Short mmCIF file of C-alpha atoms and ligand atoms in Angstrom, two decimals:
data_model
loop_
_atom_site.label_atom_id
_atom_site.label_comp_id
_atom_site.label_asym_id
_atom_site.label_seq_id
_atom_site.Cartn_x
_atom_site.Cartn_y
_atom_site.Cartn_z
CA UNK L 1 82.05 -38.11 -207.99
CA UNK L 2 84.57 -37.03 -206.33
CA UNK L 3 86.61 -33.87 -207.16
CA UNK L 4 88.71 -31.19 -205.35
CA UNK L 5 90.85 -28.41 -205.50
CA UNK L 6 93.83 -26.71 -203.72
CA UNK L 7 94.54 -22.92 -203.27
CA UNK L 8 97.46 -21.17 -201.27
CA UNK L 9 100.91 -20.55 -201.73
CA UNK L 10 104.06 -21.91 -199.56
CA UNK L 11 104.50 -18.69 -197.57
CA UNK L 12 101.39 -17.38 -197.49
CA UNK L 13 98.44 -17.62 -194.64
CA UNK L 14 97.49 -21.01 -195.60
CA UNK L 15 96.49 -23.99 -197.56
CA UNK L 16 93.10 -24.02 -198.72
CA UNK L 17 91.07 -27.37 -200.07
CA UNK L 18 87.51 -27.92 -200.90
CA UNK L 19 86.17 -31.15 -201.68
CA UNK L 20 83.31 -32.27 -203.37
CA UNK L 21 80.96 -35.28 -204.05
CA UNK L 22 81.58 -36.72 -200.36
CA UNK L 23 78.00 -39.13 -199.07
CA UNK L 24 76.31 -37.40 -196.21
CA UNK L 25 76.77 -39.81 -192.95
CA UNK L 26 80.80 -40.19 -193.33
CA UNK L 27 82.28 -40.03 -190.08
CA UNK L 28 85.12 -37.54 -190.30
CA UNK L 29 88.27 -38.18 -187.03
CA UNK L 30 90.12 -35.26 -187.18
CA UNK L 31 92.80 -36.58 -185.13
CA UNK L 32 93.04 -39.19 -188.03
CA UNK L 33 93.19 -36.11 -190.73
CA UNK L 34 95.75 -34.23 -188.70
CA UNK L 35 97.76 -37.05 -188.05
CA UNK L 36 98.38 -37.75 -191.84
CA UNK L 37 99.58 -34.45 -192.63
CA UNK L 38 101.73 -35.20 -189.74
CA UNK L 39 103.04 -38.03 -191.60
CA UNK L 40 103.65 -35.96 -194.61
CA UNK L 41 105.86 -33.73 -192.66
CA UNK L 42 108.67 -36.33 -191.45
CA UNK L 43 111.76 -37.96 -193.08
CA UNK L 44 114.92 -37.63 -192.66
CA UNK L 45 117.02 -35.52 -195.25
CA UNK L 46 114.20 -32.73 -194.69
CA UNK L 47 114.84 -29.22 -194.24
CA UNK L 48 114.45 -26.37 -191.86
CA UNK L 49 110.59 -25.48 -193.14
CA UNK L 50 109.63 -28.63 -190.92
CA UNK L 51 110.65 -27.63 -188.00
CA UNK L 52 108.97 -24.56 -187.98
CA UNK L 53 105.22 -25.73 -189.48
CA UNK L 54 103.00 -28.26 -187.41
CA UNK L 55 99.91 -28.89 -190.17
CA UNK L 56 96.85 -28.91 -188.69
CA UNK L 57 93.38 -28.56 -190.32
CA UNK L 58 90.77 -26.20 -189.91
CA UNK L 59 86.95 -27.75 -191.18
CA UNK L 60 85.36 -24.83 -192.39
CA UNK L 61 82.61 -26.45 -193.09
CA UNK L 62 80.92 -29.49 -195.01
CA UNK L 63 81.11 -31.53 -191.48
CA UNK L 64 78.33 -31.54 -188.33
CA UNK L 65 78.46 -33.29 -185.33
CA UNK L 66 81.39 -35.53 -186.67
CA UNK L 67 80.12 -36.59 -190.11
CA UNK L 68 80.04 -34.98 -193.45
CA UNK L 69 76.42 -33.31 -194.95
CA UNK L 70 76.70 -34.85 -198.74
CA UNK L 71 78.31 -30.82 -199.28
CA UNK L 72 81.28 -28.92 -200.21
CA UNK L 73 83.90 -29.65 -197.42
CA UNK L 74 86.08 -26.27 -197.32
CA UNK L 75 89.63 -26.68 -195.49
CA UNK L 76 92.24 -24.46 -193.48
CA UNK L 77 95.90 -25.51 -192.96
CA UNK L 78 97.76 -22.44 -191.72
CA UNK L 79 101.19 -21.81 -192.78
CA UNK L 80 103.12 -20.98 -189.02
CA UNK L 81 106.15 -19.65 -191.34
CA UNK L 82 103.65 -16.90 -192.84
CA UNK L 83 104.20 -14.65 -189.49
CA UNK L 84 108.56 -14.24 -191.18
CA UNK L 85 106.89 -13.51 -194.78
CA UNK L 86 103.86 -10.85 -194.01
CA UNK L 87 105.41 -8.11 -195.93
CA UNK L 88 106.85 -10.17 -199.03
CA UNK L 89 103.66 -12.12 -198.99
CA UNK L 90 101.09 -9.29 -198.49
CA UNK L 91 97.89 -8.75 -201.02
CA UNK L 92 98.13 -5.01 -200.49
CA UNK L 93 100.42 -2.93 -203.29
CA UNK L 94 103.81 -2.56 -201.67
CA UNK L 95 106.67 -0.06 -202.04
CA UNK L 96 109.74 -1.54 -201.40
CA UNK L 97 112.41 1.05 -200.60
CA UNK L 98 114.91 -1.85 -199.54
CA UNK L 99 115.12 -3.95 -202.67
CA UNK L 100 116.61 -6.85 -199.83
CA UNK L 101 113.32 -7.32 -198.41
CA UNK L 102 110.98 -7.77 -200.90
CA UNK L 103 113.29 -11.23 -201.49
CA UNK L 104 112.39 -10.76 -204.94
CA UNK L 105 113.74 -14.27 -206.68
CA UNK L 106 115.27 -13.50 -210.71
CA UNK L 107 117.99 -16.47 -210.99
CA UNK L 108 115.67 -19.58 -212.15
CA UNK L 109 116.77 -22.69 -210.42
CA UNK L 110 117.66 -25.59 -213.20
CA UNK L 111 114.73 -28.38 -212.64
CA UNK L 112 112.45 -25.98 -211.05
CA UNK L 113 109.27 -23.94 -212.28
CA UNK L 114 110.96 -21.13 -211.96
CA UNK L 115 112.14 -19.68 -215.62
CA UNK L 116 108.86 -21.54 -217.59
CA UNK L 117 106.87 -20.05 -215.23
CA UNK L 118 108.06 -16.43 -215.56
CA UNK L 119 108.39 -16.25 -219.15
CA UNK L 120 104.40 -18.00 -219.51
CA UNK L 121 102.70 -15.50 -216.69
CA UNK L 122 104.91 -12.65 -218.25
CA UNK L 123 107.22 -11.81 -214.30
CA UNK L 124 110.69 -11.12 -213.21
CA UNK L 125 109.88 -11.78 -209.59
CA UNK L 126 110.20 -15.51 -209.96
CA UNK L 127 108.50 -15.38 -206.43
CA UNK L 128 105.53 -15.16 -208.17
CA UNK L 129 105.61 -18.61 -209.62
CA UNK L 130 107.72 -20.41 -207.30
CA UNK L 131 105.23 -19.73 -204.05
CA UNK L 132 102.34 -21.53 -206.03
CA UNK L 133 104.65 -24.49 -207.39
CA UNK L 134 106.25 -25.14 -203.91
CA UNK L 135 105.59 -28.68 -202.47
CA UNK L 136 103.94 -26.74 -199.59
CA UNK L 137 101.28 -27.02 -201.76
CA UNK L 138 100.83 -31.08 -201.39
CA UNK L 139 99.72 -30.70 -197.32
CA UNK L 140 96.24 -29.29 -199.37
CA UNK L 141 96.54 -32.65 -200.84
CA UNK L 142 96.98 -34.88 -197.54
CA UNK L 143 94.20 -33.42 -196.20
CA UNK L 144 91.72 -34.13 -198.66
CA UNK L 145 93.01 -37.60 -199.21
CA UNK L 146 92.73 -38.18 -195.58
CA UNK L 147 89.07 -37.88 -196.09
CA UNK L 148 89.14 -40.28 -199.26
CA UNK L 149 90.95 -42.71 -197.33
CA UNK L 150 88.13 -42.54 -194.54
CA UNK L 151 85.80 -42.94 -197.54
CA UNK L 152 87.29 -45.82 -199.00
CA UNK L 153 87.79 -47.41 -195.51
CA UNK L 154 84.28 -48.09 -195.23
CA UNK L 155 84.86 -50.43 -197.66
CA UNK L 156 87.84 -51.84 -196.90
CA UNK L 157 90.56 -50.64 -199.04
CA UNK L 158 93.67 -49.01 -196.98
CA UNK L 159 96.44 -47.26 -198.50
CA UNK L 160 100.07 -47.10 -197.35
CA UNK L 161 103.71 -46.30 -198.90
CA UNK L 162 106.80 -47.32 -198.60
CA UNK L 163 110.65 -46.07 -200.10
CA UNK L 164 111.88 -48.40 -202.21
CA UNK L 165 114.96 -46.58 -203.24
CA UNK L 166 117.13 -42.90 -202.39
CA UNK L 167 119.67 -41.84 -204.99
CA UNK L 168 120.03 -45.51 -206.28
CA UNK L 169 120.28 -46.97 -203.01
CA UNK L 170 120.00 -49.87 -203.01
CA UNK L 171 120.29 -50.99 -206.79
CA UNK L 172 117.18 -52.60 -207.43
CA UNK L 173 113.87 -51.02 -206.18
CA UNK L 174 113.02 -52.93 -202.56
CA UNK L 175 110.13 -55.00 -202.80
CA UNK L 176 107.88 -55.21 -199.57
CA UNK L 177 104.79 -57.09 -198.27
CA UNK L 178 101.63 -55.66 -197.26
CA UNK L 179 102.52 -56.92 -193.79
CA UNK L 180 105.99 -55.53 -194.25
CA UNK L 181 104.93 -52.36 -194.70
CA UNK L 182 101.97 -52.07 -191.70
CA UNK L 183 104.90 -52.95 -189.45
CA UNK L 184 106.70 -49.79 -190.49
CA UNK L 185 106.18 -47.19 -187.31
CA UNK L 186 104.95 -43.82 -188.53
CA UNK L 187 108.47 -42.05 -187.09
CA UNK L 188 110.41 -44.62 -189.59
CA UNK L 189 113.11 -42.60 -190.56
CA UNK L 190 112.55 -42.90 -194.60
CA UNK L 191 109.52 -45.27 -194.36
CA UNK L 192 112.12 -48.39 -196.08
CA UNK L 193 111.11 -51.99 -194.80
CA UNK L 194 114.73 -53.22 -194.69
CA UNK L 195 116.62 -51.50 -191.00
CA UNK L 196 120.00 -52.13 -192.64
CA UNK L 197 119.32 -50.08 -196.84
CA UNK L 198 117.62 -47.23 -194.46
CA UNK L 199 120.64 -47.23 -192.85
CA UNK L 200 122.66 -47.22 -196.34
CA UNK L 201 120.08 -44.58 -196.93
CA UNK L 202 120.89 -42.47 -194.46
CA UNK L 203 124.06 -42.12 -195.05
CA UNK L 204 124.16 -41.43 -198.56
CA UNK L 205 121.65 -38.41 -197.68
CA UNK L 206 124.37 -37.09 -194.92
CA UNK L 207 126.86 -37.50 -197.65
CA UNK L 208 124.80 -35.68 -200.07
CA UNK L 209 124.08 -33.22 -197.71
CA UNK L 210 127.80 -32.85 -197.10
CA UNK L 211 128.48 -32.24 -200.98
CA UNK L 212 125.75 -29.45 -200.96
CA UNK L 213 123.86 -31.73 -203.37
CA UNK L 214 120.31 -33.59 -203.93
CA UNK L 215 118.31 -36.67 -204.29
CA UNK L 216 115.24 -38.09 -205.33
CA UNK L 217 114.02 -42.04 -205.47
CA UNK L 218 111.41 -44.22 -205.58
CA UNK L 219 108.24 -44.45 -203.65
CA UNK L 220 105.97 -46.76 -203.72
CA UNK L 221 102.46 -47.14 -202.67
CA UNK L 222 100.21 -50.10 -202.02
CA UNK L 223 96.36 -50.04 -201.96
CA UNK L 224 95.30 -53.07 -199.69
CA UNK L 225 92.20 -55.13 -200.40
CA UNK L 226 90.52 -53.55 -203.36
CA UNK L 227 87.40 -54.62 -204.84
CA UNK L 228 87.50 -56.29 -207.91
CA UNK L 229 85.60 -53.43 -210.55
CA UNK L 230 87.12 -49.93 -210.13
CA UNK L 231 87.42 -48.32 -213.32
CA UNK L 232 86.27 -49.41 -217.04
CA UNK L 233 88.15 -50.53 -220.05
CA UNK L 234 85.32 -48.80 -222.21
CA UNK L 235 86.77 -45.55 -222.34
CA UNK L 236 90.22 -44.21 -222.23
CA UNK L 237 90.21 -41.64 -219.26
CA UNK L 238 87.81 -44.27 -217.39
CA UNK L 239 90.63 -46.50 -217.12
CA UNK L 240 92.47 -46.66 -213.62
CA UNK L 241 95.33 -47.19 -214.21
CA UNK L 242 95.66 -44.20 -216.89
CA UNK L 243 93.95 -41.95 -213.64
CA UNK L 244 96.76 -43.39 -211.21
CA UNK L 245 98.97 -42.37 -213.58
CA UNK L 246 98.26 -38.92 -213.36
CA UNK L 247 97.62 -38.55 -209.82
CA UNK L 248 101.08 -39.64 -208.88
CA UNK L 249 102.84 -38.10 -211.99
CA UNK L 250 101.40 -34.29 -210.98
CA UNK L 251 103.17 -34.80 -207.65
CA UNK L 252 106.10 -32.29 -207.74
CA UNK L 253 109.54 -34.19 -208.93
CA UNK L 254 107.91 -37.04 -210.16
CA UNK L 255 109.08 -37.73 -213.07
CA UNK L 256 108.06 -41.51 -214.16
CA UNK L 257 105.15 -43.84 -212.68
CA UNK L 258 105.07 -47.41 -212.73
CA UNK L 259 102.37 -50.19 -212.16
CA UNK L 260 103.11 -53.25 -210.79
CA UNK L 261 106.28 -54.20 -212.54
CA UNK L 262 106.36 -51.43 -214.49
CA UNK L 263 109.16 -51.15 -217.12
CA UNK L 264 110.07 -54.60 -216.47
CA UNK L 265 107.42 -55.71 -218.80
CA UNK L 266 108.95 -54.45 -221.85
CA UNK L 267 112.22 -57.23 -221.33
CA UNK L 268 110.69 -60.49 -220.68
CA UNK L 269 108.04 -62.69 -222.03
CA UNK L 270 104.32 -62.42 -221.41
CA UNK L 271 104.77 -66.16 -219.24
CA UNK L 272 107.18 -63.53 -217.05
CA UNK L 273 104.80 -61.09 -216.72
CA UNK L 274 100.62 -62.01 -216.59
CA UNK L 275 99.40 -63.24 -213.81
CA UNK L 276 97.84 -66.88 -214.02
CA UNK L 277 94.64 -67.62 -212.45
CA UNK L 278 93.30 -69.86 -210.07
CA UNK L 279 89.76 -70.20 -208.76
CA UNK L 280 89.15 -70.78 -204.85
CA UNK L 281 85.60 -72.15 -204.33
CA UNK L 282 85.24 -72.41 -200.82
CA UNK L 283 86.15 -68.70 -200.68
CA UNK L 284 84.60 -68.39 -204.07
CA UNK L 285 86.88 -66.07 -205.45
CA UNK L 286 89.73 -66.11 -208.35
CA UNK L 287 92.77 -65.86 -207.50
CA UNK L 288 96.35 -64.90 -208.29
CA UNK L 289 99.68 -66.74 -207.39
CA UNK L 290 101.55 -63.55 -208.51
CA UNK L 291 100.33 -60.06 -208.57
CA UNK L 292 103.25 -58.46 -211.21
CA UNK L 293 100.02 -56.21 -212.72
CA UNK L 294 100.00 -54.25 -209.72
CA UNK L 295 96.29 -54.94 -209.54
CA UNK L 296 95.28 -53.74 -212.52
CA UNK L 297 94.24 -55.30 -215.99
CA UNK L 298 92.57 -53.30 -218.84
CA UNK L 299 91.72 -50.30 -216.86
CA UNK L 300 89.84 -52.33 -214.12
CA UNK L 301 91.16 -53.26 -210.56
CA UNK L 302 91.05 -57.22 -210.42
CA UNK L 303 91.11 -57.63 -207.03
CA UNK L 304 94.84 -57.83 -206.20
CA UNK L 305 96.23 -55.01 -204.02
CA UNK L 306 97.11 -51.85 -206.23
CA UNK L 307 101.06 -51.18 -206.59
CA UNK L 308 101.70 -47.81 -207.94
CA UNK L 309 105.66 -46.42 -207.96
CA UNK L 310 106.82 -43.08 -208.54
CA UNK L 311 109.78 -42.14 -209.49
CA UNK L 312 111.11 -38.81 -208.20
CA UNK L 313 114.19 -36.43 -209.27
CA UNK L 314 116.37 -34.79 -206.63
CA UNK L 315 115.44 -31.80 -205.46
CA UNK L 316 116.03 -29.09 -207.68
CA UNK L 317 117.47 -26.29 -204.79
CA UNK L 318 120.98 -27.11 -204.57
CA UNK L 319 122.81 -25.38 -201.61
CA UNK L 320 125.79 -25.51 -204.43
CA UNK L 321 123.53 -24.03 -206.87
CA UNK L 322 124.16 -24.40 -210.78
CA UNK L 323 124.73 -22.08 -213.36
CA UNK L 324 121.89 -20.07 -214.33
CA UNK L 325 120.92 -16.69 -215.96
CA UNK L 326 119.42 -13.75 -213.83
CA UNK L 327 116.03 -12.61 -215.85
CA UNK L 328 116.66 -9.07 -214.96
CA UNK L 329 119.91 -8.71 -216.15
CA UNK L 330 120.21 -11.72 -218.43
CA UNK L 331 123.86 -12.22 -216.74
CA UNK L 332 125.07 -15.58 -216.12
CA UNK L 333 124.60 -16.32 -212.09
CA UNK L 334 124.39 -18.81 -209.87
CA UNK L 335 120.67 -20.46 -209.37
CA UNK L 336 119.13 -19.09 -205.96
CA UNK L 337 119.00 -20.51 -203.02
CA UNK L 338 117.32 -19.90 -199.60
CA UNK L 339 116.70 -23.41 -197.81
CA UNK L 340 115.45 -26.38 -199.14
CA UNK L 341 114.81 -30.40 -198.26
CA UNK L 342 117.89 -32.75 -199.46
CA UNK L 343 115.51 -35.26 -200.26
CA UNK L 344 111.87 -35.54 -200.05
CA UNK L 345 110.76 -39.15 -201.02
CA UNK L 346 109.43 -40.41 -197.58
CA UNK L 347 106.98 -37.42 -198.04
CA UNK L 348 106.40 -38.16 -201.33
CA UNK L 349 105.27 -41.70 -200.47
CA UNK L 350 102.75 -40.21 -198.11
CA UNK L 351 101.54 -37.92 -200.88
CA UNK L 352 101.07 -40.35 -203.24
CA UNK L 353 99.22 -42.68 -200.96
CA UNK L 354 96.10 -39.52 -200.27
CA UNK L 355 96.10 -39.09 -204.28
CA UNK L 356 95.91 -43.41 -205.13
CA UNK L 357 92.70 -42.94 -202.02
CA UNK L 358 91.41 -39.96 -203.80
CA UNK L 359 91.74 -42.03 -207.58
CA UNK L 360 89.94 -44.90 -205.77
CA UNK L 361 87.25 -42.91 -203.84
CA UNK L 362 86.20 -41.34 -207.41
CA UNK L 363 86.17 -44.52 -208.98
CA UNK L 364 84.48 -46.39 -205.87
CA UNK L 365 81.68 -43.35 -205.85
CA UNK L 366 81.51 -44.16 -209.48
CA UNK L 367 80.78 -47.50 -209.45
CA UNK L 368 78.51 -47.14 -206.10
CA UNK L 369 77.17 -44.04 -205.96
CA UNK L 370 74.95 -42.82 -202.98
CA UNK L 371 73.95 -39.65 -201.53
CA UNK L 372 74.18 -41.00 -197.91
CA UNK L 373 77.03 -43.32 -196.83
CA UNK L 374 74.19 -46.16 -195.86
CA UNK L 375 73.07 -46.17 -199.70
CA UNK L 376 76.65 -46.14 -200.79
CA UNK L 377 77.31 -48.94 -197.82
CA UNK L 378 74.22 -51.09 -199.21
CA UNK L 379 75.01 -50.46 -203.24
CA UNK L 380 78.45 -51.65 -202.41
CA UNK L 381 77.27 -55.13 -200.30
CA UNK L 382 74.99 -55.63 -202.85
CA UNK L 383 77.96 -55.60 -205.57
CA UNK L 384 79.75 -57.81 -203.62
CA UNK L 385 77.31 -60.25 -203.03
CA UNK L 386 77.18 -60.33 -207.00
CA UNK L 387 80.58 -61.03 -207.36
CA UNK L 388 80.32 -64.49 -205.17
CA UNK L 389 76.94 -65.53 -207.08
CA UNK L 390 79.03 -64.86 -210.28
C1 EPS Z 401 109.86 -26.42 -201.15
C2 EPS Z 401 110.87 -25.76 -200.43
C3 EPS Z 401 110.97 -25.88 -198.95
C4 EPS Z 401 110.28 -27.15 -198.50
C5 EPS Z 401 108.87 -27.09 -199.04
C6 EPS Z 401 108.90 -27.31 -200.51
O1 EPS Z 401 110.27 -24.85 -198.30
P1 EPS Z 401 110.95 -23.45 -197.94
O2 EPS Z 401 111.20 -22.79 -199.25
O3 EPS Z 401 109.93 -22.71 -197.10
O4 EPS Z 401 112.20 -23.78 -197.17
O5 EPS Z 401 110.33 -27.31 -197.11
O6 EPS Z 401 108.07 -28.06 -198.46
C7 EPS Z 401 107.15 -27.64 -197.54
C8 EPS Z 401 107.08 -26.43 -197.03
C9 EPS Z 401 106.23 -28.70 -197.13
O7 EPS Z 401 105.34 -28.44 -196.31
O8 EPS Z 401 106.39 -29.82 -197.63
C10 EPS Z 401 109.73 -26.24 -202.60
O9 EPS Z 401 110.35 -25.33 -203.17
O10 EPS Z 401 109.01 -27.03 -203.25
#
């Protein structure tokens, strides 16, 4: 299966992932890889960090000659910004005889990790927490997901996001094709399918921005020809869309997730909300005239594309920062602030499309497990051939 983990902090050398459970054989286009976290990095409302970081990956190993070897996949982003943080960042003990620069951080921002943080790992130096629980952390992420969406490709499924609402903008959450949102160019200001909400969008962000305030919104992503079969209803952490839910949910700000038509199915009637069935026999497949379970029913994809939304809060450093309490002195004080993103949801779209590829790459090397990609190739045409004969 496949699993992975994330190490590095926002100002220090680098983001570190390693991977596991990849097929030997995968063909692995680093331009692709880079690329995504390139994606990750634009939107407009950002902040100065972006200008100064281009993400690019470093395999350290796991890959030869262009494909993976069925091992651990180790991986290298640098952090550029690291070279204006050596001495606040260093591992060696440090004196500082200017308090200034050590930049040590004791006024907790409201909304942040800051204060639960340094009263659970016992630090005044909110630093401490806040390096680890930065969004810095999610380009770890991208990269690993860009290899599950290569995975997943093979058979396939593609993944993409769009913004379907900034700071309530506009008042219902845009709905958007698959087609829709292929057309979107990667450079799309906000990634939103309509030209003239982005531009509503936009605004409201320089207003925002104006008011030394925040946003968040609504991504959403959309996973695009999915087999009918990932996940199981026969056990409760089996089930996809319980694993969807947290993959998007442990993105930083998101606070809600929905599926399909999420909380919309708590204020109609079940004729509103299931999706009827229809059978197509030249094609030989069942079919949907509406997809409102986001592709999803009991745990188990059913062959529609996968909708997953998340729902994000604004960011929580405010260049107009609220009232807080400094740890040190236990004085009220403004919350601190040293530069931060207005909003952050077109990059949170991205994000949550690499963790949907890495939910489905688990749950695809689940169900078709192989040590090569041929076997996994040939257990999944073999599956598929099933499903017409059914
Ligand atoms: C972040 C704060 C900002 C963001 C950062 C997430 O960074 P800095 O404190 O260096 O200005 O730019 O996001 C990234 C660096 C990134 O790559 O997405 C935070 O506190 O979460």
């Amino acid at each position: 299966m496949f699993t992975f983990i994330t190490s590095g902090e926002s100002h220090g050398k680098g983001l570190v992932s390693i991977i596991e459970g990849l097929p030997a054989g995968l063909p692995v286009d680093l331009n692709f890889i880079n690329h995504e976290l390139w994606r990750r990095q634009q939107g407009y409302g950002r902040g100065g960090r972006m200008k100064i970081e281009k993400d690019e990956v470093e395999i350290m190993s796991g890959v030869r000659h262009g494909k993976t070897l069925g091992t651990p996949i180790a991986l290298l982003t640098r952090n550029r910004d690291f070279e204006n943080w050596v001495e606040v960042m260093n591992v060696e003990p440090r004196d500082f005889t200017d308090e200034k620069r050590a930049r040590r951080v004791s006024r907790p921002r409201p909304g942040h990790t800051d204060l639960a943080g340094g009263l659970k790992y016992d630090t005044h130096d909110l630093r401490d927490i806040l390096e680890r629980a930065s969004a810095r952390e999610t380009t770890a992420r991208v990269a690993v997901g860009a290899f599950a969406k290569l995975l997943i490709k093979e058979i396939g499924i593609e993944v993409l996001s769009h913004v379907a609402m900034i700071g309530g903008t506009p008042a219902q959450p845009l709905e958007a094709s698959w087609e829709q949102i292929t057309a979107l160019p990667d450079d799309s200001p906000l990634r939103c399918v309509d030209a003239e909400v982005e531009r509503q969008m936009m605004a409201l962000i320089d207003r925002t921005k104006e008011e030394k305030d925040t946003l968040g919104g609504i991504f959403e992503v959309v996973a695009h020809n999915v087999v009918t079969g990932l996940g199981s209803h026969v056990q409760w952490n089996r089930k996809i869309d319980g694993r969807l839910a947290q993959a998007i949910m442990c993105i930083h700000a998101v606070k809600a997730v929905e599926i399909g038509i999420g909380t919309q199915v708590s204020k109609t009637t079940g004729s509103h909300v299931h999706d009827e069935i229809g059978y197509n026999s030249e094609a030989r497949k069942f079919t949907r005239p509406t997809n409102r379970a986001g592709g999803i029913e009991g745990g188990i994809s059913n062959g529609e594309e996968v909708r997953v939304r998340g729902h994000l809060k604004p960011i929580s450093t405010l260049r107009r920062p609220l009232a807080s309490v400094d740890v040190l002195t236990k004085e009220e004080s403004a919350a601190a602030f040293e530069r931060s993103d207005i909003v952050a949801v077109t990059a949170a779209g991205v994000i949550g499309e690499a963790m949907v590829a890495i939910v489905l790459a688990d749950a695809a090397l689940e169900k078709f497990a192989g040590d090569s990609l041929k076997e996994f190739e040939r257990n999944f045409a073999g599956y598929v051939q099933q499903l017409k004969e059914y």
